[in-house]
Coordinates of C-alpha atoms and ligand atoms in Angstrom, one line a residue:
M217 CA -33.7 -5.2 -9.1
T218 CA -34.0 -5.0 -5.3
D219 CA -31.8 -2.1 -4.3
A220 CA -31.0 1.4 -5.4
C221 CA -29.0 4.3 -4.0
T222 CA -29.8 8.0 -4.0
S223 CA -28.0 11.2 -3.2
P224 CA -29.4 14.7 -2.7
G225 CA -29.7 17.4 -5.3
S226 CA -32.3 19.3 -7.3
R227 CA -31.9 18.2 -10.9
S228 CA -32.2 14.6 -10.0
T229 CA -35.6 15.1 -8.3
P230 CA -37.7 12.9 -10.7
L231 CA -35.2 10.1 -10.5
V232 CA -35.0 10.2 -6.7
L233 CA -38.8 10.4 -6.4
A234 CA -39.2 7.4 -8.7
I235 CA -36.7 5.3 -6.7
A236 CA -37.7 6.3 -3.2
R237 CA -41.4 5.7 -3.9
E238 CA -41.0 2.4 -5.7
P239 CA -42.3 -0.2 -3.2
R240 CA -40.3 -3.0 -4.8
L241 CA -37.0 -1.3 -4.2
R242 CA -35.0 -0.7 -1.0
A243 CA -33.7 2.9 -1.4
H244 CA -30.5 3.8 0.3
S245 CA -29.7 7.4 0.8
H246 CA -26.1 8.8 0.8
I247 CA -24.7 12.3 1.1
D248 CA -21.4 11.6 -0.7
E249 CA -21.8 10.2 -4.2
R250 CA -18.4 8.5 -4.1
S251 CA -19.6 6.6 -1.0
S252 CA -22.9 5.9 -2.7
G253 CA -21.2 4.3 -5.7
F254 CA -19.1 2.0 -3.6
F255 CA -22.1 1.2 -1.4
A256 CA -24.0 0.2 -4.5
L257 CA -21.0 -1.9 -5.6
G258 CA -21.0 -3.7 -2.2
I259 CA -24.7 -4.6 -2.6
A260 CA -24.2 -5.8 -6.2
K261 CA -21.2 -7.9 -5.2
A262 CA -23.1 -9.5 -2.3
T263 CA -26.2 -10.2 -4.3
A264 CA -24.8 -10.7 -7.8
R265 CA -27.7 -8.4 -8.9
A266 CA -27.6 -5.0 -10.6
V267 CA -28.1 -2.0 -8.4
A268 CA -29.3 1.4 -9.6
L269 CA -27.9 4.7 -8.4
T270 CA -28.7 8.2 -9.1
C271 CA -27.1 11.6 -8.5
T272 CA -27.5 15.2 -9.5
S273 CA -25.6 16.9 -12.3
G274 CA -22.0 18.2 -12.2
T275 CA -19.2 17.0 -10.0
A276 CA -21.7 14.7 -8.3
A277 CA -21.7 12.5 -11.3
A278 CA -17.9 12.6 -11.5
N279 CA -17.7 11.3 -7.9
L280 CA -19.2 8.0 -9.1
A281 CA -16.2 7.4 -11.4
P282 CA -14.1 5.3 -9.0
A283 CA -17.0 2.8 -8.3
V284 CA -17.9 2.7 -12.0
I285 CA -14.3 1.8 -12.8
E286 CA -14.1 -0.9 -10.1
A287 CA -17.5 -2.3 -11.4
S288 CA -16.1 -2.5 -14.9
E289 CA -12.9 -4.2 -13.9
A290 CA -14.6 -6.6 -11.4
R291 CA -17.5 -7.2 -13.8
V292 CA -20.2 -6.1 -11.4
P293 CA -23.6 -4.9 -12.8
L294 CA -24.5 -1.3 -11.9
I295 CA -27.0 1.1 -13.5
V296 CA -25.9 4.7 -13.1
L297 CA -28.6 7.3 -13.6
T298 CA -27.1 10.8 -13.7
A299 CA -29.3 13.8 -13.9
D300 CA -28.2 16.5 -16.3
R301 CA -29.4 19.9 -17.6
P302 CA -31.2 19.8 -20.9
P303 CA -29.2 20.9 -23.9
E304 CA -30.4 24.5 -23.8
L305 CA -28.8 24.9 -20.4
R306 CA -25.4 23.4 -21.4
E307 CA -22.2 25.4 -22.1
I308 CA -23.9 28.8 -21.3
G309 CA -22.8 29.2 -17.7
A310 CA -25.8 27.5 -16.1
G311 CA -24.9 26.3 -12.6
Q312 CA -23.7 22.8 -11.8
T313 CA -23.4 21.8 -15.5
I314 CA -20.5 19.9 -16.9
D315 CA -20.1 17.7 -20.0
Q316 CA -21.6 14.4 -18.9
I317 CA -21.8 12.7 -22.3
K318 CA -19.8 9.5 -22.0
L319 CA -18.4 10.8 -18.7
Y320 CA -17.1 7.4 -17.8
G321 CA -15.5 6.6 -21.1
D322 CA -15.0 2.9 -21.9
A323 CA -15.6 1.9 -18.3
V324 CA -19.3 1.4 -19.1
R325 CA -20.8 -1.4 -21.2
W326 CA -23.4 1.0 -22.6
F327 CA -24.0 4.8 -22.5
F328 CA -27.2 6.4 -23.5
E329 CA -28.4 10.0 -23.6
V330 CA -32.0 9.5 -22.6
G331 CA -33.3 12.9 -23.8
N332 CA -36.6 14.6 -22.9
H333 CA -39.9 13.1 -23.7
E334 CA -43.6 13.6 -23.3
A335 CA -45.2 10.7 -21.4
T336 CA -47.2 9.4 -24.4
P337 CA -48.0 5.7 -24.5
E338 CA -45.4 5.2 -27.3
R339 CA -42.7 6.9 -25.3
M340 CA -43.7 5.1 -22.1
A341 CA -43.3 1.8 -23.9
W342 CA -40.0 2.9 -25.3
I343 CA -38.7 4.0 -21.9
R344 CA -39.7 0.7 -20.3
A345 CA -37.9 -1.1 -23.1
L346 CA -34.9 1.2 -22.5
A347 CA -34.9 0.1 -18.8
C348 CA -34.9 -3.5 -19.8
R349 CA -32.1 -2.9 -22.3
A350 CA -30.0 -1.2 -19.6
W351 CA -30.6 -4.2 -17.3
A352 CA -29.6 -6.6 -20.1
A353 CA -26.5 -4.6 -20.9
A354 CA -25.4 -4.5 -17.3
N355 CA -26.0 -8.3 -17.0
G356 CA -24.4 -9.2 -20.3
E357 CA -21.9 -11.9 -21.0
R358 CA -19.4 -9.6 -19.4
P359 CA -21.4 -7.8 -16.7
G360 CA -20.6 -4.2 -15.7
P361 CA -21.8 -0.7 -15.3
V362 CA -24.3 1.1 -17.6
H363 CA -24.7 4.9 -17.8
L364 CA -28.0 6.6 -18.6
N365 CA -27.8 10.4 -18.7
W366 CA -31.1 12.2 -18.0
P367 CA -31.5 15.8 -19.2
L368 CA -34.4 17.0 -17.0
R369 CA -36.4 20.2 -17.5
E370 CA -38.3 22.1 -14.9
P371 CA -40.8 21.6 -13.4
L372 CA -39.0 18.7 -11.6
V373 CA -41.9 17.8 -9.4
T374 CA -45.0 16.8 -11.4
A375 CA -48.1 14.8 -10.7
A376 CA -46.7 11.4 -11.1
A377 CA -48.4 8.4 -12.6
G378 CA -48.6 5.4 -10.3
P379 CA -45.5 3.2 -10.4
A380 CA -47.2 0.3 -12.1
S381 CA -49.5 2.1 -14.5
G382 CA -49.1 1.3 -18.2
G383 CA -46.7 -1.6 -17.7
R384 CA -47.2 -5.3 -18.4
S385 CA -49.7 -7.1 -16.2
G386 CA -48.5 -8.6 -13.0
G387 CA -45.4 -6.3 -12.9
R388 CA -43.7 -8.4 -15.6
P389 CA -40.7 -6.7 -17.3
W390 CA -41.5 -5.0 -20.7
V391 CA -38.8 -7.1 -22.3
V392 CA -37.3 -10.3 -21.0
V393 CA -33.8 -11.1 -22.3
A394 CA -33.5 -14.8 -21.9
A395 CA -30.1 -15.9 -20.5
R396 CA -27.8 -17.7 -22.9
A397 CA -27.7 -21.4 -21.9
S398 CA -24.6 -22.1 -19.8
E399 CA -22.3 -24.3 -21.6
A400 CA -20.9 -27.5 -20.1
A401 CA -17.4 -28.7 -21.0
R402 CA -15.4 -31.8 -20.4
L403 CA -11.9 -31.0 -19.2
G404 CA -10.9 -34.5 -20.3
D405 CA -11.3 -33.3 -23.9
H406 CA -8.4 -30.9 -23.4
V407 CA -6.2 -32.6 -20.8
S408 CA -4.3 -35.8 -21.7
G409 CA -5.1 -38.7 -19.3
S410 CA -4.0 -38.4 -15.7
A411 CA -1.6 -35.5 -16.2
R412 CA -0.2 -33.8 -13.2
G413 CA -2.4 -30.7 -12.9
V414 CA -3.2 -27.8 -10.6
I415 CA -6.4 -25.8 -10.3
V416 CA -6.0 -22.1 -9.5
A417 CA -9.1 -20.3 -8.3
G418 CA -9.4 -16.5 -7.9
R419 CA -12.0 -13.9 -7.0
D420 CA -15.4 -14.7 -8.2
D421 CA -18.6 -13.0 -7.0
A422 CA -20.9 -15.0 -9.2
G423 CA -21.1 -18.1 -7.0
L424 CA -19.0 -20.5 -9.0
A425 CA -16.9 -21.6 -6.1
P426 CA -18.9 -24.5 -4.7
A427 CA -18.1 -26.8 -7.6
I428 CA -14.3 -26.2 -7.6
P429 CA -13.2 -28.2 -4.6
A430 CA -15.0 -31.3 -5.8
L431 CA -13.6 -30.9 -9.3
A432 CA -10.1 -30.7 -7.8
Q433 CA -10.6 -33.7 -5.7
A434 CA -12.0 -35.8 -8.6
A435 CA -9.1 -34.8 -10.8
G436 CA -6.5 -35.3 -8.0
Y437 CA -5.2 -31.8 -8.6
P438 CA -4.0 -29.5 -5.8
L439 CA -6.3 -26.5 -5.5
L440 CA -4.6 -23.2 -5.1
A441 CA -7.6 -21.0 -4.2
D442 CA -7.5 -17.4 -3.1
P443 CA -10.0 -16.9 -0.2
L444 CA -11.8 -14.4 -2.5
S445 CA -12.8 -17.4 -4.7
G446 CA -14.6 -19.0 -1.8
A447 CA -13.1 -22.3 -2.9
R448 CA -10.3 -22.8 -0.3
R449 CA -12.1 -25.9 0.9
G450 CA -12.0 -29.7 0.7
S451 CA -9.1 -32.2 0.8
A452 CA -7.4 -30.9 -2.4
A453 CA -7.0 -27.3 -1.1
I454 CA -3.5 -26.1 -0.5
A455 CA -3.7 -23.1 1.9
H456 CA -0.1 -21.9 1.9
Y457 CA 0.8 -21.8 -1.8
D458 CA 2.0 -18.2 -1.5
A459 CA 4.7 -19.1 1.1
L460 CA 5.6 -22.5 -0.6
L461 CA 6.1 -21.0 -4.0
R462 CA 8.5 -18.4 -2.6
D463 CA 10.9 -21.3 -2.2
A464 CA 12.5 -21.7 -5.7
G465 CA 13.3 -25.4 -5.0
F466 CA 9.7 -26.1 -4.2
A467 CA 8.4 -24.1 -7.2
R468 CA 10.7 -26.0 -9.5
E469 CA 10.0 -29.5 -8.1
H470 CA 6.2 -29.0 -8.2
A471 CA 5.8 -27.7 -11.8
P472 CA 2.6 -29.2 -13.2
E473 CA 1.8 -30.4 -16.7
V474 CA -1.5 -28.6 -16.8
V475 CA -3.0 -25.6 -15.1
V476 CA -6.7 -25.0 -15.0
R477 CA -7.7 -21.5 -13.9
V478 CA -11.1 -20.2 -12.8
G479 CA -12.0 -16.7 -11.7
D480 CA -9.6 -13.8 -11.5
L481 CA -5.9 -14.3 -11.2
P482 CA -5.1 -14.4 -7.4
T483 CA -3.0 -11.5 -5.9
S484 CA -0.1 -13.7 -4.7
K485 CA 3.1 -12.5 -6.3
S486 CA 4.8 -15.8 -6.0
L487 CA 1.9 -17.7 -7.6
R488 CA 1.7 -15.2 -10.4
A489 CA 5.5 -15.4 -11.0
W490 CA 5.3 -19.2 -11.0
L491 CA 2.4 -19.4 -13.4
G492 CA 4.2 -16.9 -15.7
A493 CA 7.4 -19.0 -15.8
L494 CA 6.0 -22.6 -16.1
G495 CA 7.1 -23.0 -19.7
G496 CA 6.0 -26.5 -20.5
A497 CA 2.7 -26.5 -18.8
R498 CA -0.6 -26.3 -20.8
Q499 CA -2.5 -23.4 -19.2
I500 CA -6.3 -23.4 -19.6
L501 CA -8.6 -20.6 -18.5
V502 CA -12.2 -21.4 -17.8
D503 CA -13.7 -17.9 -18.3
P504 CA -17.4 -17.6 -19.2
Q505 CA -17.2 -13.8 -19.0
L506 CA -14.0 -13.5 -21.1
G507 CA -12.3 -11.5 -18.3
W508 CA -9.0 -12.4 -20.1
Q509 CA -6.8 -12.2 -17.0
D510 CA -3.4 -13.4 -18.3
P511 CA -0.7 -10.8 -17.8
A512 CA 2.1 -13.2 -18.7
S513 CA 0.4 -14.4 -21.9
V514 CA 0.7 -18.0 -21.0
V515 CA -2.8 -19.2 -21.5
E516 CA -3.3 -21.3 -24.6
L517 CA -6.9 -22.3 -24.3
V518 CA -9.9 -20.3 -23.0
I519 CA -13.0 -22.4 -22.3
R520 CA -16.0 -20.2 -22.3
A521 CA -17.9 -22.7 -20.1
D522 CA -19.6 -22.4 -16.8
P523 CA -17.1 -23.8 -14.2
R524 CA -20.0 -25.4 -12.4
L525 CA -20.6 -27.6 -15.4
L526 CA -17.0 -28.8 -15.9
E527 CA -16.4 -32.5 -15.9
P528 CA -13.1 -33.5 -14.4
P529 CA -10.4 -35.2 -16.4
A530 CA -9.1 -38.7 -15.5
A531 CA -7.6 -38.6 -12.0
A532 CA -3.9 -37.9 -11.7
D533 CA -1.4 -40.1 -9.8
P534 CA -2.5 -39.7 -6.1
G535 CA 1.1 -39.2 -5.1
W536 CA 1.1 -35.9 -6.8
L537 CA -1.6 -34.3 -4.6
E538 CA -0.1 -36.1 -1.6
R539 CA 3.2 -34.3 -2.1
W540 CA 1.5 -30.9 -2.1
R541 CA -0.6 -31.8 0.9
S542 CA 2.2 -32.8 3.1
A543 CA 4.2 -29.7 2.1
D544 CA 1.2 -27.6 3.0
A545 CA 0.8 -29.4 6.4
R546 CA 4.5 -28.8 7.2
A547 CA 4.2 -25.1 6.1
A548 CA 1.2 -24.7 8.4
G549 CA 3.3 -26.0 11.3
A550 CA 6.2 -23.8 10.5
I551 CA 3.9 -20.7 10.2
E552 CA 2.3 -21.5 13.5
E553 CA 5.6 -21.9 15.3
T554 CA 7.0 -18.7 13.8
L555 CA 4.0 -16.6 14.6
G556 CA 3.3 -17.8 18.1
E557 CA 0.6 -15.9 20.0
E558 CA 1.9 -12.4 19.1
L559 CA -0.8 -9.9 18.0
S560 CA 0.9 -9.5 14.6
E561 CA -0.8 -8.8 11.3
P562 CA -0.5 -12.4 10.0
N563 CA -2.1 -13.6 13.2
V564 CA -4.9 -11.1 12.8
A565 CA -5.6 -12.6 9.4
R566 CA -5.5 -16.1 10.9
A567 CA -7.8 -15.1 13.7
V568 CA -10.3 -13.5 11.3
A569 CA -10.3 -16.7 9.1
D570 CA -10.4 -19.2 12.1
T571 CA -12.8 -17.4 14.5
L572 CA -15.6 -15.7 12.5
P573 CA -18.8 -17.7 12.4
P574 CA -19.6 -19.4 9.0
A575 CA -22.5 -17.0 8.3
A576 CA -20.2 -13.9 8.4
T577 CA -19.0 -12.0 5.4
V578 CA -15.5 -10.4 5.4
F579 CA -15.0 -7.3 3.3
V580 CA -11.2 -7.0 3.0
A581 CA -9.3 -3.9 1.9
A582 CA -6.5 -3.7 -0.7
S583 CA -2.9 -3.5 0.5
M584 CA -1.6 -5.9 3.2
P585 CA -5.0 -7.1 4.6
V586 CA -5.9 -8.8 1.3
R587 CA -2.4 -10.3 0.9
D588 CA -2.3 -11.6 4.5
L589 CA -5.7 -13.2 4.1
E590 CA -4.4 -15.0 1.0
S591 CA -1.2 -16.0 2.7
F592 CA -2.6 -17.1 6.1
W593 CA -6.2 -18.2 5.5
P594 CA -6.4 -21.9 6.4
V595 CA -8.5 -24.6 4.6
R596 CA -11.9 -24.3 6.3
D597 CA -14.9 -26.0 4.9
D598 CA -17.4 -23.7 6.6
A599 CA -15.4 -20.5 6.0
P600 CA -17.1 -17.1 5.9
R601 CA -17.5 -15.4 2.5
V602 CA -14.8 -13.0 1.5
L603 CA -15.4 -10.0 -0.7
S604 CA -13.0 -7.2 -1.8
N605 CA -12.7 -4.5 -4.4
R606 CA -10.1 -6.3 -6.4
G607 CA -11.1 -5.2 -9.9
A608 CA -9.0 -2.0 -9.8
N609 CA -7.3 -2.6 -6.4
G610 CA -8.3 0.8 -5.1
I611 CA -8.0 1.6 -1.4
D612 CA -10.9 4.0 -1.8
G613 CA -14.5 3.2 -0.9
T614 CA -13.8 0.1 1.2
L615 CA -15.9 1.0 4.2
S616 CA -18.7 2.2 1.9
S617 CA -18.7 -1.1 0.0
A618 CA -18.6 -3.1 3.3
L619 CA -21.7 -1.1 4.5
G620 CA -23.4 -1.9 1.2
V621 CA -22.8 -5.6 1.9
A622 CA -24.2 -5.0 5.5
A623 CA -27.4 -3.6 3.9
V624 CA -28.2 -6.9 2.3
A625 CA -26.2 -9.7 4.1
Q626 CA -27.8 -12.2 6.3
G627 CA -25.0 -12.7 8.9
P628 CA -22.5 -10.4 10.5
V629 CA -20.3 -8.3 8.2
V630 CA -16.7 -7.6 9.1
A631 CA -14.5 -5.1 7.3
L632 CA -10.7 -5.8 7.6
I633 CA -8.9 -2.6 6.7
G634 CA -5.6 -0.7 7.1
D635 CA -5.3 2.7 8.7
V636 CA -4.6 4.6 5.4
A637 CA -7.5 2.9 3.6
F638 CA -9.7 3.6 6.6
A639 CA -8.8 7.3 6.6
H640 CA -9.5 7.5 2.8
D641 CA -13.1 6.4 3.3
L642 CA -13.8 7.8 6.8
G643 CA -16.8 9.7 5.5
G644 CA -18.3 6.5 4.2
L645 CA -19.0 5.5 7.9
L646 CA -21.8 8.0 8.0
A647 CA -24.1 5.4 6.3
A648 CA -23.8 3.2 9.4
S649 CA -25.9 5.5 11.6
R650 CA -27.9 7.2 8.9
L651 CA -29.1 3.9 7.5
G652 CA -29.0 1.9 10.7
L653 CA -26.5 -0.7 9.4
S654 CA -24.5 -3.3 11.3
L655 CA -20.8 -3.4 10.6
T656 CA -17.9 -4.6 12.7
I657 CA -14.5 -3.1 11.6
V658 CA -11.1 -4.6 12.3
L659 CA -8.7 -1.8 11.7
I660 CA -5.1 -2.7 11.5
N661 CA -3.3 0.5 12.6
N662 CA 0.3 0.1 11.7
G663 CA 1.1 3.8 11.3
G664 CA 0.9 4.2 7.5
A665 CA 1.1 2.1 4.3
A666 CA 3.0 -1.0 5.3
V667 CA 2.7 -2.4 1.8
F668 CA 5.3 0.1 0.5
D669 CA 7.9 -1.0 3.1
Y670 CA 8.5 -4.0 0.9
L671 CA 9.4 -1.9 -2.1
P672 CA 12.7 0.0 -3.1
I673 CA 11.0 3.4 -2.4
A674 CA 11.2 2.6 1.3
G675 CA 14.9 3.3 1.1
E676 CA 14.4 6.9 -0.1
H677 CA 14.3 8.3 3.4
D678 CA 14.0 12.0 2.6
V679 CA 10.6 11.4 0.9
Y680 CA 9.3 8.1 2.1
E681 CA 7.5 8.8 5.3
Q682 CA 5.8 12.0 4.3
H683 CA 4.8 11.2 0.7
V684 CA 4.5 7.4 0.5
A685 CA 4.0 5.8 3.9
T686 CA 1.7 8.7 4.9
P687 CA 1.0 7.9 8.5
T688 CA -2.3 9.5 9.3
G689 CA -1.7 10.6 12.9
L690 CA -5.5 10.1 13.5
D691 CA -6.9 9.1 16.9
F692 CA -9.3 6.4 15.7
E693 CA -11.1 6.3 19.0
R694 CA -12.4 9.8 18.2
A695 CA -13.3 8.7 14.7
A696 CA -15.3 5.9 16.2
A697 CA -17.1 8.2 18.5
L698 CA -17.9 10.7 15.8
Y699 CA -19.7 8.0 13.7
G700 CA -21.3 6.2 16.6
F701 CA -19.0 3.2 16.8
R702 CA -17.8 1.6 20.0
H703 CA -14.0 1.4 20.2
E704 CA -12.1 -1.7 21.3
R705 CA -8.4 -2.1 21.4
P706 CA -7.5 -5.7 22.2
Q707 CA -4.0 -6.2 23.6
T708 CA -3.7 -9.9 23.0
L709 CA -4.6 -12.4 20.3
D710 CA -7.0 -14.1 22.6
A711 CA -8.8 -10.8 23.3
L712 CA -9.1 -10.3 19.5
R713 CA -10.5 -13.8 19.0
A714 CA -13.1 -13.2 21.7
L715 CA -14.2 -10.1 19.9
L716 CA -14.4 -12.0 16.6
A717 CA -16.2 -15.1 17.8
Q718 CA -19.4 -13.1 18.0
P719 CA -18.7 -9.9 16.1
A720 CA -20.6 -7.0 17.7
P721 CA -22.2 -4.6 15.2
G722 CA -21.2 -1.0 15.5
T723 CA -17.7 -1.9 16.9
L724 CA -14.4 -0.6 15.7
I725 CA -11.7 -3.0 16.8
E726 CA -8.4 -1.3 16.5
V727 CA -5.4 -3.5 16.4
R728 CA -2.1 -1.6 16.8
T729 CA 0.9 -3.3 15.1
D730 CA 4.4 -2.2 14.4
R731 CA 4.9 -1.4 10.7
S732 CA 8.7 -1.6 10.9
A733 CA 8.4 -5.2 12.2
G734 CA 6.1 -6.5 9.6
L735 CA 8.5 -7.0 6.8
A736 CA 11.0 -8.9 9.0
L737 CA 8.2 -11.1 10.3
H738 CA 7.0 -12.0 6.9
E739 CA 10.5 -12.9 5.9
R740 CA 10.9 -15.1 8.9
V741 CA 7.7 -16.9 7.9
W742 CA 8.9 -17.5 4.4
S743 CA 12.2 -18.9 5.4
A744 CA 10.6 -21.1 8.1
V745 CA 8.3 -22.5 5.4
A746 CA 11.3 -23.1 3.1
R747 CA 13.2 -24.9 5.9
S748 CA 10.1 -27.0 6.7
R749 CA 10.4 -28.7 3.3
T750 CA 13.8 -30.1 3.9
A751 CA 13.5 -30.8 7.6
Ligands
TPP864 C1 -7.4 5.1 -4.6 C2 -6.0 4.5 -4.3 N1 -5.0 5.4 -4.1 C3 -3.8 4.9 -3.9 C4 -3.5 3.6 -3.9 C5 -2.1 3.0 -3.7 N2 -2.1 2.3 -2.4 C6 -2.1 1.0 -2.3 S1 -2.0 0.4 -0.8 C7 -1.9 2.0 -0.1 C8 -1.8 2.2 1.3 C9 -2.6 1.3 2.2 O1 -2.2 1.5 3.5 P1 -3.0 0.8 4.7 O2 -4.5 0.9 4.4 O3 -2.6 1.4 6.0 O4 -2.6 -0.7 4.6 P2 -1.2 -1.4 4.9 O5 -0.4 -1.2 3.7 O6 -0.6 -0.7 6.1 O7 -1.6 -2.8 5.2 C10 -2.0 2.9 -1.2 C11 -2.0 4.4 -0.9 C12 -4.6 2.7 -4.2 N3 -4.5 1.4 -4.3 N4 -5.8 3.2 -4.4
MG865 MG1 -1.3 0.7 7.4

């Protein structure tokens, strides 16, 4: 463990002291527990390492719930240490006391009520073993959050033993849980020779991506990779599958015989619909963590192997991949022609993808930003890393998670976020100045929740604006000033590109777009792509 988060309170005193005084941990302080949870999540996503976080008793612990749920769904290891009153102070009207037993329900991989103990050698050995067990549970086959509830009795400040006293020599863990050997598998054992296949790659924070483009190339399979997979690279990658598969003719004529899926199911609605309706294709999920993402129940084989150790099947007929590639190239041309140089949301997504330096990390919000990145991100071999809270798809906590990434990332970190999601986590920005973190924010201010403009509810005019689209009316320049960010408002695509080429930390780049024009523009893109196929 390298990082832990604290938040203020009294009951949690021993936990906060233990974390803040442990020289081997970076301790990050947060006022708002909800932000703290999402910040820890951002670190754990960026480092693929469990992060501990502690909070005081009562509603403080309940504020960690959204991040715990996201961690569960996205399979991110977190170790949640909630302080609690001891049993004699529960259910008798003592302050700040709620029922914290199994507070997060089935969202945690393991819950344990730690209890109260004298620091005898036996109990110290036990508590060290408990810590190792919590680590192992969070990093199990299906990683996720673990909850330890700590009933703590006064006095809460005591003469502490030194951090390393009584442990194993050299700071070794009390118990080492050896990793299960990663299994290799030969796809050729499951795919009949030179079948026409596709590889679909989705969100993966565990670093599986680098192997996928080479696998697709060797198999001669088009690679339909969400930018969240990190695998939209190499000569087999098809960038514009979302637009291409919206065309029923294309979708029908490009039905594969086999689908190999790695990582989460991508967001793209057209891709999901296509995969769900393929009928004859053999669909194989390579899923070492048994994430079991198959809403259409079409998968017939789950290979619990490490995707990095997959051996490709016999190569498919080269004409198959060529057809996909030329359709993708024509789609790219049609998109470019349709979008022109207007400062539109799709062009913001393209500018982010094209312009950011390779060492950057993009943290993208749910709603249209994550969809536009998937639709418009080109194939780029030195692309920046893209992270997102896509386990439970919440718009909450995005800025906090991006700041968590900023606490551990090497290169620049850029959050791409809509106005409603920004308003939702405005308080999370406090960490930037309190913890001295560098973040650049690209805020797409389209005056509310554009994503709902695509849905039937948009026609219910008496209710829609106030209750669903929910424009914030906020002056984001003042929000930037309050939290110590510089405010920029580029008026042209080139001005935006210039800001992205070397993202300046502590900058809020506000891009104003027209929500009412977004839907029509996306529709123009889709029909231009469909026309490009027959042109
Ligand atoms: C915590 C939470 N509450 C509500 C939602 C439902 N929701 C999805 S997108 C969205 C609005 C996002 O608006 P904005 O950030 O402006 O992005 P845009 O749709 O304009 O791109 C809402 C409320 C959610 N995903 N998570
Ligand atoms: Mg919006």
